[in-house]
C-alpha cells in the first residue's frame, strides 16, 4: 500500500464518533479514509474522493444506508465499489434490505475493530487482484 | 228354537206353493239383490219386502221357511218387525235370521236373541254362510212339511196300512231329532234345557265345560245348582232366569256383569238368554237357556275402551286418516294442537293443515304408507286454525284390516315448536360462544355473532357500536334475504338511527336496557317513520318482531345488538330476550377479552420492538468505544490520538449511561417505584440553572435558544432533581427534533394556582393523531426510522410520570408536521408561605460533607466504584470486605451511615445489621442494604434485620446519597 495507490475508504455514520474512529483506524493501517455524517454529504464527497470501499451505517436520518449505496453506485457507473453495511440490527429484514441494496458485506454493531480492518484489507486485496487481472 | 226342539210342526197354513218360501226384508234394494243372488239357485221362493210393514203384510199370506230380516231399517226397524211377527200366531215360530251391520253393538245382538232370533248374519254377507244357514232352516221346514203331509196321508189312507209307514216315519223323525240334538250339542254356545220344574233336562258339551257339570250328573238337578250365577260387583246371587221364564213365560236376558260360578269354583263372566219351551199347544214345557263365556269379548271390549281412553287422553295429537288423506278421527290433543274441533275437521282433507309451501309432502307420505312403510319422527311444519305455524314431529303407521290390506293410516303428531326453538337457541348460543371464544378482533367477532343469529334466531341482525367520536358505527350486519338486506342498507344510509327517538338503538344505548316488541304493527311503523319514503322503506322491510339488547363492557353500554324477525317469522318472547341478553353479555365479555388481548398483543409487539431498539441503541455507542480502545492500543504514544480516543469513550459512555438511566426511570415510573424527596423550591431558579447547564447543546446543534422566566421566585413543592430532569428532558427533546437554524424556547409563568412551564421549538412537529400516544413509554418505536433520534423514546414518558407525581400534568400541542411543537407542564404553586427554607441548591441538600460512611461489600469493583462516587459527593468513606471486618470497622469508626451488601461471605448482611443494631456504638447509624434481590420479601427481611432501606444493585448514587443524608423520607 504505497502512498500513491492507497485504497480509498468512505465511512458514513450519523454517529460522528463511529465514523471518525473507523476512519482513524483505517488511516492507521494505511488506508485513505474520509468521513461524512449523512447521506447527502457523502454523495457530494464521493464525487471527488472516488472511494473503493464504502462503510455505511444503515439507519441514518435524511437518507438510509441502502438508499445511499444505490445512489453512490448510480453516481459512478462503471466503477467497482465495495459496500459494507454497518448496522445494529442483524435481523433478517435488515439483511434482506442490505442485500437488495447491493451491499457486499453486512456487519452487526458493535464490530470488532480487528475484524473490520481484516475485512477491508481482504476486500481490497481481492479488488486489486481483480483489477490486475483485468489489466493483463 | 222351541219349534225345533219340540220337533212338532204346526200346520196352520198349508202352502199353495211347492217351493219353500223365504222372506227377505231389507230397505236397501241392493241388499235384496245380493240376497237374491246368493240364494237364487236353491230352488226357493224368494219373497222380498222393502220394509217392516211390507214384511208384516207378507207374513200372513205365506208360511215362510225362514225370514231374513234387516235390523236397521227406517220406519219399523228389524226388532220391532220381529216382535210383531212373533205376535202373530201364524208366524210365531217362523225362524228369523237378523241381518246386522259388521260393527253392531253387542246390545243389538243380545236384543236379537232375546227376540227369538235363531241366528244373525253380518253384513257384508258371506254367501257360503248365508246359504248354509238358509239351507238348514229350509231343510227343517221341509221336514216339518213332510211330517204334516204324512199326517194327512194317514187320514186319507187305511190306518193299518199306513201304521208301519208311520212307525218308520217316526223312527226317521227320532233320528232327525237326534240329529238336531247333535246339532244343538255342536253349537258353539252353551245350551241348557230344563223341564217345567226347572230341573236340568239337557246340557250340551259347551255348557258342561262352562258349568263343570257332566250332563249325566246334571240331568235332573235343579238349575240353580248346576247354573249358579252371581253379580260381578255385589257378589250376590242373581235370580235364575229360568224361574222367571217359567213364572212369566217370557224370554229373559241376563243383566250385564253376571258371573257363572262353575262346579270347581271358576268364575266365568257370561251372557245368556232363556226362553220358554212351549208345547205345540202353547204350554210351557220347559226353558232353554243359551249362554256363552264373554270373558274374551269382555276383555276385548275393555281393551278397546282402554285404548280409546288412551287415545283421547294422549298429550300427542292422534289422527286417523284414509289413504286419500281424509281425516277420520281426531283426539282432544289434536284439537288443542291444531285448534280445530273433531266435528269441524273429521271428513276434511289433511291438506287443510299443510302450509302451501309444502304441497308435495302429504302425497309423498301417503305413498310410503301405501307401501306399508312406517314413517317415524318426520319433522315438518303445520298450520293451525288461527294461521299460526308450528313445528311438528309426525309418526305415521299404516292401518291394516283383518286381511292385511292397508286401509288407512294412524298419525301421531307432537308439537316440537318449543323443543325445536330451544334446540335452535342452544345451537345459536353454543355457536356464538365458540365464535366469541376465538379472541379475534372485535369487528370479526361481532360479524360472526350476527351471522350465527341468521336465519334461525333472526331474519336480520345488526350490531351497532358507539365509536370514539360518539357516533354509532354499524360494525356487523347479517340478513337472511339479500334483497331485504339491500333495503336495510338503504334504510340505514338514508335514515341513520335518530338519537332523539324514544325507541330503538339510541334508547337502548341511553338506558342500557333491552327493548322487546313482539308484534310490530303498522301503526308503530307510521309513528316511527320520518316521512313517506321512510315509511315505504320500513314497510318494505316487513319487520314482524323486534328485539334490541345492550352490548355492555364493564357495566358500560358500548353498543346494541338488534334482532329483527320477518312478518311471517318468529315472534320474540321474553325467553328470546333472555337469550339475547345472555348473548350480549357473552359478546361484551368477548369484546373486553378481545380488546385486552389486542392491548396485550400491542404491548407485546411494542416490547419486542423496544427490545430491538434497545439493542440497537446500546450497541451503537459500543462501536466507537471499541474503536477508540483499538486506537489507544495502536497509537497510545500519540497524545492527540489518545485525547481523541478518550473523548470519544467519554461521550459514548455518557450516552450509554443516559440510555440506561432513561430505561430505569421509565421502568420505575411504570412500576410506581419512584419516591420524591419533596421540598419547597423556586421553580424559576431551577429552570434558569438547568437550562443554563444545557444551553451549549442548543448552540452546538445550530439552534437559537430563548428563555423567559419571571424575575421573582415561583414556589412549588417538589423533588428538585426530578423537576430538573423534567426540564432537561423537554429541553433536549426540543433540541433533538429541531433541525439546525431553528429555535428552542422555554418559558415559565404563573397561571392562577399553577406554575406553567412551556418548551417550544420550530422543529419537525407532531401529527395530531400521534399526540395521544406521545407520552406512552416506547412511543418512538412506532415512528419512521429516520425520525428516531438516538434514544429510547422514553424521555416524554418519564416527564409525564414525574409531572404527575408532582400533582401536575403535561400536554403537547403541534400544528402538524414541520410546524413545531410546544410541551406545557403545569404543577401546583406552593402558597404555604415561609420562604426561609428556599433550599433549591442541589449541592447543599445532596452532599454528605463530613459524613462518615462504611461500605461492607465483598466485590472489589462494586466497593471501589461506590467508594469513589460517595467520595465525590463529599462523604468520608471506609470499606470492609467481609461481615466481621465490617462490624469491627463500624465499631471503630462509628459512622453516620453504613452501606452493606446482603450476600457477604462469613456473615450475611442481615447478621451484620442485627449485630450493629445490638451495639449501642452503632445502633444509631443509618443502615442501608444493597442487594441483587429487592422484592417485597427481601425488603421485609431487611427491615426486620434493622436496615433503614434496601436498594437494588447497582445502587443509584443519587438515591443512595439521598437515603444516606435523609433516610427517614423513606417509609
mmCIF file of N, CA and C in Angstrom, chain A residues 13 15-18 20-22 24-25 27-29 57 59-62 64 86-90 97 108-114 116-117, chain B residues 612-613 615-617 619-628 630-631 634-635 638 640-641 644-645 647-649 651-652 785-789:
data_model
loop_
_atom_site.group_PDB
_atom_site.id
_atom_site.type_symbol
_atom_site.label_atom_id
_atom_site.label_comp_id
_atom_site.label_asym_id
_atom_site.label_seq_id
_atom_site.Cartn_x
_atom_site.Cartn_y
_atom_site.Cartn_z
ATOM 1 N N UNK A 13 -21.515 7.630 8.925
ATOM 2 C CA UNK A 13 -22.338 7.265 10.084
ATOM 3 C C UNK A 13 -22.818 8.555 10.717
ATOM 4 N N UNK A 15 -23.538 8.859 13.733
ATOM 5 C CA UNK A 15 -22.811 8.939 14.993
ATOM 6 C C UNK A 15 -21.366 9.298 14.637
ATOM 7 N N UNK A 16 -21.060 10.558 14.890
ATOM 8 C CA UNK A 16 -19.749 11.063 14.431
ATOM 9 C C UNK A 16 -18.597 10.251 14.988
ATOM 10 N N UNK A 17 -18.725 9.853 16.228
ATOM 11 C CA UNK A 17 -17.632 9.105 16.838
ATOM 12 C C UNK A 17 -17.375 7.803 16.100
ATOM 13 N N UNK A 18 -18.443 7.198 15.614
ATOM 14 C CA UNK A 18 -18.255 5.945 14.876
ATOM 15 C C UNK A 18 -17.511 6.209 13.579
ATOM 16 N N UNK A 20 -15.714 8.762 12.717
ATOM 17 C CA UNK A 20 -14.363 9.265 12.961
ATOM 18 C C UNK A 20 -13.411 8.155 13.392
ATOM 19 N N UNK A 21 -13.869 7.295 14.314
ATOM 20 C CA UNK A 21 -12.970 6.261 14.821
ATOM 21 C C UNK A 21 -12.675 5.219 13.746
ATOM 22 N N UNK A 22 -13.651 4.907 12.949
ATOM 23 C CA UNK A 22 -13.412 3.969 11.838
ATOM 24 C C UNK A 22 -12.336 4.526 10.903
ATOM 25 N N UNK A 24 -10.135 6.799 11.478
ATOM 26 C CA UNK A 24 -8.806 6.900 12.096
ATOM 27 C C UNK A 24 -8.090 5.549 12.097
ATOM 28 N N UNK A 25 -8.867 4.513 12.460
ATOM 29 C CA UNK A 25 -8.286 3.168 12.466
ATOM 30 C C UNK A 25 -7.781 2.789 11.073
ATOM 31 N N UNK A 27 -6.945 4.694 8.647
ATOM 32 C CA UNK A 27 -5.770 5.506 8.295
ATOM 33 C C UNK A 27 -4.539 4.923 8.964
ATOM 34 N N UNK A 28 -4.706 4.530 10.230
ATOM 35 C CA UNK A 28 -3.563 3.971 10.958
ATOM 36 C C UNK A 28 -2.993 2.773 10.203
ATOM 37 N N UNK A 29 -3.891 1.932 9.657
ATOM 38 C CA UNK A 29 -3.381 0.739 8.955
ATOM 39 C C UNK A 29 -3.103 1.010 7.484
ATOM 40 N N UNK A 57 -23.339 3.282 7.556
ATOM 41 C CA UNK A 57 -24.311 2.975 8.618
ATOM 42 C C UNK A 57 -25.657 2.753 7.927
ATOM 43 N N UNK A 59 -28.919 2.783 9.428
ATOM 44 C CA UNK A 59 -30.008 3.670 9.853
ATOM 45 C C UNK A 59 -29.482 5.078 10.084
ATOM 46 N N UNK A 60 -29.854 5.956 9.165
ATOM 47 C CA UNK A 60 -29.434 7.346 9.343
ATOM 48 C C UNK A 60 -30.620 8.244 9.030
ATOM 49 N N UNK A 61 -30.677 9.389 9.694
ATOM 50 C CA UNK A 61 -31.740 10.331 9.327
ATOM 51 C C UNK A 61 -31.465 10.861 7.927
ATOM 52 N N UNK A 62 -32.451 11.450 7.326
ATOM 53 C CA UNK A 62 -32.365 12.038 5.975
ATOM 54 C C UNK A 62 -32.215 10.973 4.893
ATOM 55 N N UNK A 64 -31.184 6.754 4.392
ATOM 56 C CA UNK A 64 -30.736 5.491 4.957
ATOM 57 C C UNK A 64 -29.563 4.932 4.161
ATOM 58 N N UNK A 86 -23.018 -1.372 8.019
ATOM 59 C CA UNK A 86 -22.817 -1.497 9.460
ATOM 60 C C UNK A 86 -24.150 -1.194 10.117
ATOM 61 N N UNK A 87 -24.682 -2.175 10.803
ATOM 62 C CA UNK A 87 -25.981 -1.915 11.396
ATOM 63 C C UNK A 87 -26.085 -2.564 12.757
ATOM 64 N N UNK A 88 -26.890 -1.954 13.581
ATOM 65 C CA UNK A 88 -27.107 -2.532 14.908
ATOM 66 C C UNK A 88 -28.056 -3.717 14.801
ATOM 67 N N UNK A 89 -28.767 -3.795 13.679
ATOM 68 C CA UNK A 89 -29.766 -4.849 13.526
ATOM 69 C C UNK A 89 -29.199 -5.989 12.693
ATOM 70 N N UNK A 90 -29.246 -7.181 13.245
ATOM 71 C CA UNK A 90 -28.778 -8.334 12.480
ATOM 72 C C UNK A 90 -29.942 -9.174 12.013
ATOM 73 N N UNK A 97 -32.764 -6.146 3.289
ATOM 74 C CA UNK A 97 -32.631 -4.801 2.722
ATOM 75 C C UNK A 97 -31.206 -4.528 2.238
ATOM 76 N N UNK A 108 -22.660 -6.451 11.929
ATOM 77 C CA UNK A 108 -23.543 -6.051 13.010
ATOM 78 C C UNK A 108 -22.739 -5.379 14.117
ATOM 79 N N UNK A 109 -23.216 -4.212 14.537
ATOM 80 C CA UNK A 109 -22.535 -3.463 15.591
ATOM 81 C C UNK A 109 -22.715 -4.170 16.926
ATOM 82 N N UNK A 110 -21.826 -4.108 17.864
ATOM 83 C CA UNK A 110 -20.526 -3.439 17.681
ATOM 84 C C UNK A 110 -19.559 -4.333 16.912
ATOM 85 N N UNK A 111 -18.852 -3.720 15.967
ATOM 86 C CA UNK A 111 -17.937 -4.510 15.137
ATOM 87 C C UNK A 111 -16.557 -4.521 15.811
ATOM 88 N N UNK A 112 -15.998 -5.685 15.926
ATOM 89 C CA UNK A 112 -14.641 -5.789 16.457
ATOM 90 C C UNK A 112 -13.711 -5.060 15.476
ATOM 91 N N UNK A 113 -12.987 -4.071 15.956
ATOM 92 C CA UNK A 113 -12.152 -3.275 15.038
ATOM 93 C C UNK A 113 -11.169 -4.144 14.250
ATOM 94 N N UNK A 114 -10.591 -5.155 14.899
ATOM 95 C CA UNK A 114 -9.686 -6.055 14.176
ATOM 96 C C UNK A 114 -10.383 -6.706 12.997
ATOM 97 N N UNK A 116 -13.019 -5.680 11.453
ATOM 98 C CA UNK A 116 -13.332 -4.682 10.435
ATOM 99 C C UNK A 116 -12.122 -4.444 9.533
ATOM 100 N N UNK A 117 -10.978 -4.250 10.176
ATOM 101 C CA UNK A 117 -9.771 -3.974 9.400
ATOM 102 C C UNK A 117 -9.408 -5.159 8.494
ATOM 103 N N UNK B 612 -35.605 -4.539 20.457
ATOM 104 C CA UNK B 612 -34.745 -4.436 19.280
ATOM 105 C C UNK B 612 -34.077 -3.066 19.261
ATOM 106 N N UNK B 613 -34.913 -2.057 19.551
ATOM 107 C CA UNK B 613 -34.381 -0.694 19.559
ATOM 108 C C UNK B 613 -33.331 -0.544 20.655
ATOM 109 N N UNK B 615 -31.456 -2.809 21.886
ATOM 110 C CA UNK B 615 -30.228 -3.467 21.439
ATOM 111 C C UNK B 615 -29.465 -2.536 20.512
ATOM 112 N N UNK B 616 -30.185 -1.949 19.591
ATOM 113 C CA UNK B 616 -29.582 -1.041 18.618
ATOM 114 C C UNK B 616 -28.914 0.130 19.336
ATOM 115 N N UNK B 617 -29.655 0.726 20.242
ATOM 116 C CA UNK B 617 -29.154 1.919 20.912
ATOM 117 C C UNK B 617 -27.985 1.612 21.835
ATOM 118 N N UNK B 619 -25.886 -0.892 21.318
ATOM 119 C CA UNK B 619 -24.762 -1.322 20.501
ATOM 120 C C UNK B 619 -24.037 -0.138 19.895
ATOM 121 N N UNK B 620 -24.827 0.856 19.501
ATOM 122 C CA UNK B 620 -24.252 1.988 18.783
ATOM 123 C C UNK B 620 -23.070 2.617 19.513
ATOM 124 N N UNK B 621 -23.197 2.967 20.775
ATOM 125 C CA UNK B 621 -22.049 3.595 21.462
ATOM 126 C C UNK B 621 -20.879 2.640 21.648
ATOM 127 N N UNK B 622 -21.177 1.328 21.624
ATOM 128 C CA UNK B 622 -20.094 0.374 21.855
ATOM 129 C C UNK B 622 -19.069 0.397 20.715
ATOM 130 N N UNK B 623 -19.558 0.636 19.491
ATOM 131 C CA UNK B 623 -18.663 0.625 18.334
ATOM 132 C C UNK B 623 -17.529 1.644 18.477
ATOM 133 N N UNK B 624 -17.848 2.917 18.692
ATOM 134 C CA UNK B 624 -16.728 3.870 18.843
ATOM 135 C C UNK B 624 -15.874 3.596 20.073
ATOM 136 N N UNK B 625 -16.465 3.051 21.135
ATOM 137 C CA UNK B 625 -15.651 2.755 22.317
ATOM 138 C C UNK B 625 -14.604 1.698 21.968
ATOM 139 N N UNK B 626 -15.069 0.662 21.275
ATOM 140 C CA UNK B 626 -14.143 -0.395 20.869
ATOM 141 C C UNK B 626 -13.081 0.159 19.913
ATOM 142 N N UNK B 627 -13.542 0.995 18.991
ATOM 143 C CA UNK B 627 -12.601 1.595 18.041
ATOM 144 C C UNK B 627 -11.562 2.433 18.780
ATOM 145 N N UNK B 628 -12.053 3.208 19.743
ATOM 146 C CA UNK B 628 -11.146 4.096 20.491
ATOM 147 C C UNK B 628 -10.124 3.272 21.257
ATOM 148 N N UNK B 630 -9.001 0.468 20.418
ATOM 149 C CA UNK B 630 -8.043 -0.029 19.422
ATOM 150 C C UNK B 630 -7.048 1.061 19.036
ATOM 151 N N UNK B 631 -7.593 2.266 18.897
ATOM 152 C CA UNK B 631 -6.716 3.392 18.540
ATOM 153 C C UNK B 631 -5.683 3.593 19.644
ATOM 154 N N UNK B 634 -3.058 1.109 19.284
ATOM 155 C CA UNK B 634 -2.181 1.301 18.134
ATOM 156 C C UNK B 634 -1.366 2.589 18.235
ATOM 157 N N UNK B 635 -1.995 3.622 18.794
ATOM 158 C CA UNK B 635 -1.333 4.930 18.796
ATOM 159 C C UNK B 635 -1.289 5.535 20.209
ATOM 160 N N UNK B 638 0.718 8.660 20.831
ATOM 161 C CA UNK B 638 0.409 9.949 20.201
ATOM 162 C C UNK B 638 -0.622 10.694 21.055
ATOM 163 N N UNK B 640 -2.361 13.328 20.727
ATOM 164 C CA UNK B 640 -3.585 13.807 20.070
ATOM 165 C C UNK B 640 -4.563 12.659 19.868
ATOM 166 N N UNK B 641 -4.012 11.503 19.421
ATOM 167 C CA UNK B 641 -4.889 10.341 19.205
ATOM 168 C C UNK B 641 -5.481 9.876 20.524
ATOM 169 N N UNK B 644 -8.277 12.195 21.566
ATOM 170 C CA UNK B 644 -9.487 11.979 20.773
ATOM 171 C C UNK B 644 -10.207 10.711 21.245
ATOM 172 N N UNK B 645 -9.388 9.658 21.423
ATOM 173 C CA UNK B 645 -9.993 8.378 21.803
ATOM 174 C C UNK B 645 -10.674 8.485 23.168
ATOM 175 N N UNK B 647 -11.892 11.179 24.593
ATOM 176 C CA UNK B 647 -13.108 11.991 24.498
ATOM 177 C C UNK B 647 -14.256 11.159 23.931
ATOM 178 N N UNK B 648 -13.867 10.363 22.939
ATOM 179 C CA UNK B 648 -14.871 9.506 22.292
ATOM 180 C C UNK B 648 -15.480 8.547 23.311
ATOM 181 N N UNK B 649 -14.626 7.888 24.072
ATOM 182 C CA UNK B 649 -15.099 6.929 25.078
ATOM 183 C C UNK B 649 -15.987 7.643 26.095
ATOM 184 N N UNK B 651 -17.780 10.420 25.701
ATOM 185 C CA UNK B 651 -19.069 10.790 25.105
ATOM 186 C C UNK B 651 -19.985 9.569 24.999
ATOM 187 N N UNK B 652 -19.414 8.524 24.501
ATOM 188 C CA UNK B 652 -20.251 7.344 24.255
ATOM 189 C C UNK B 652 -20.706 6.703 25.565
ATOM 190 N N UNK B 785 -38.130 5.175 10.974
ATOM 191 C CA UNK B 785 -36.776 5.039 11.486
ATOM 192 C C UNK B 785 -35.978 6.331 11.361
ATOM 193 N N UNK B 786 -36.183 7.049 10.255
ATOM 194 C CA UNK B 786 -35.417 8.260 10.031
ATOM 195 C C UNK B 786 -35.734 9.321 11.086
ATOM 196 N N UNK B 787 -36.866 9.188 11.696
ATOM 197 C CA UNK B 787 -37.264 10.187 12.690
ATOM 198 C C UNK B 787 -36.696 9.865 14.068
ATOM 199 N N UNK B 788 -36.258 8.639 14.256
ATOM 200 C CA UNK B 788 -35.737 8.320 15.572
ATOM 201 C C UNK B 788 -34.412 9.026 15.727
ATOM 202 N N UNK B 789 -34.190 9.459 16.915
ATOM 203 C CA UNK B 789 -33.023 10.294 17.126
ATOM 204 C C UNK B 789 -32.243 9.765 18.294
#
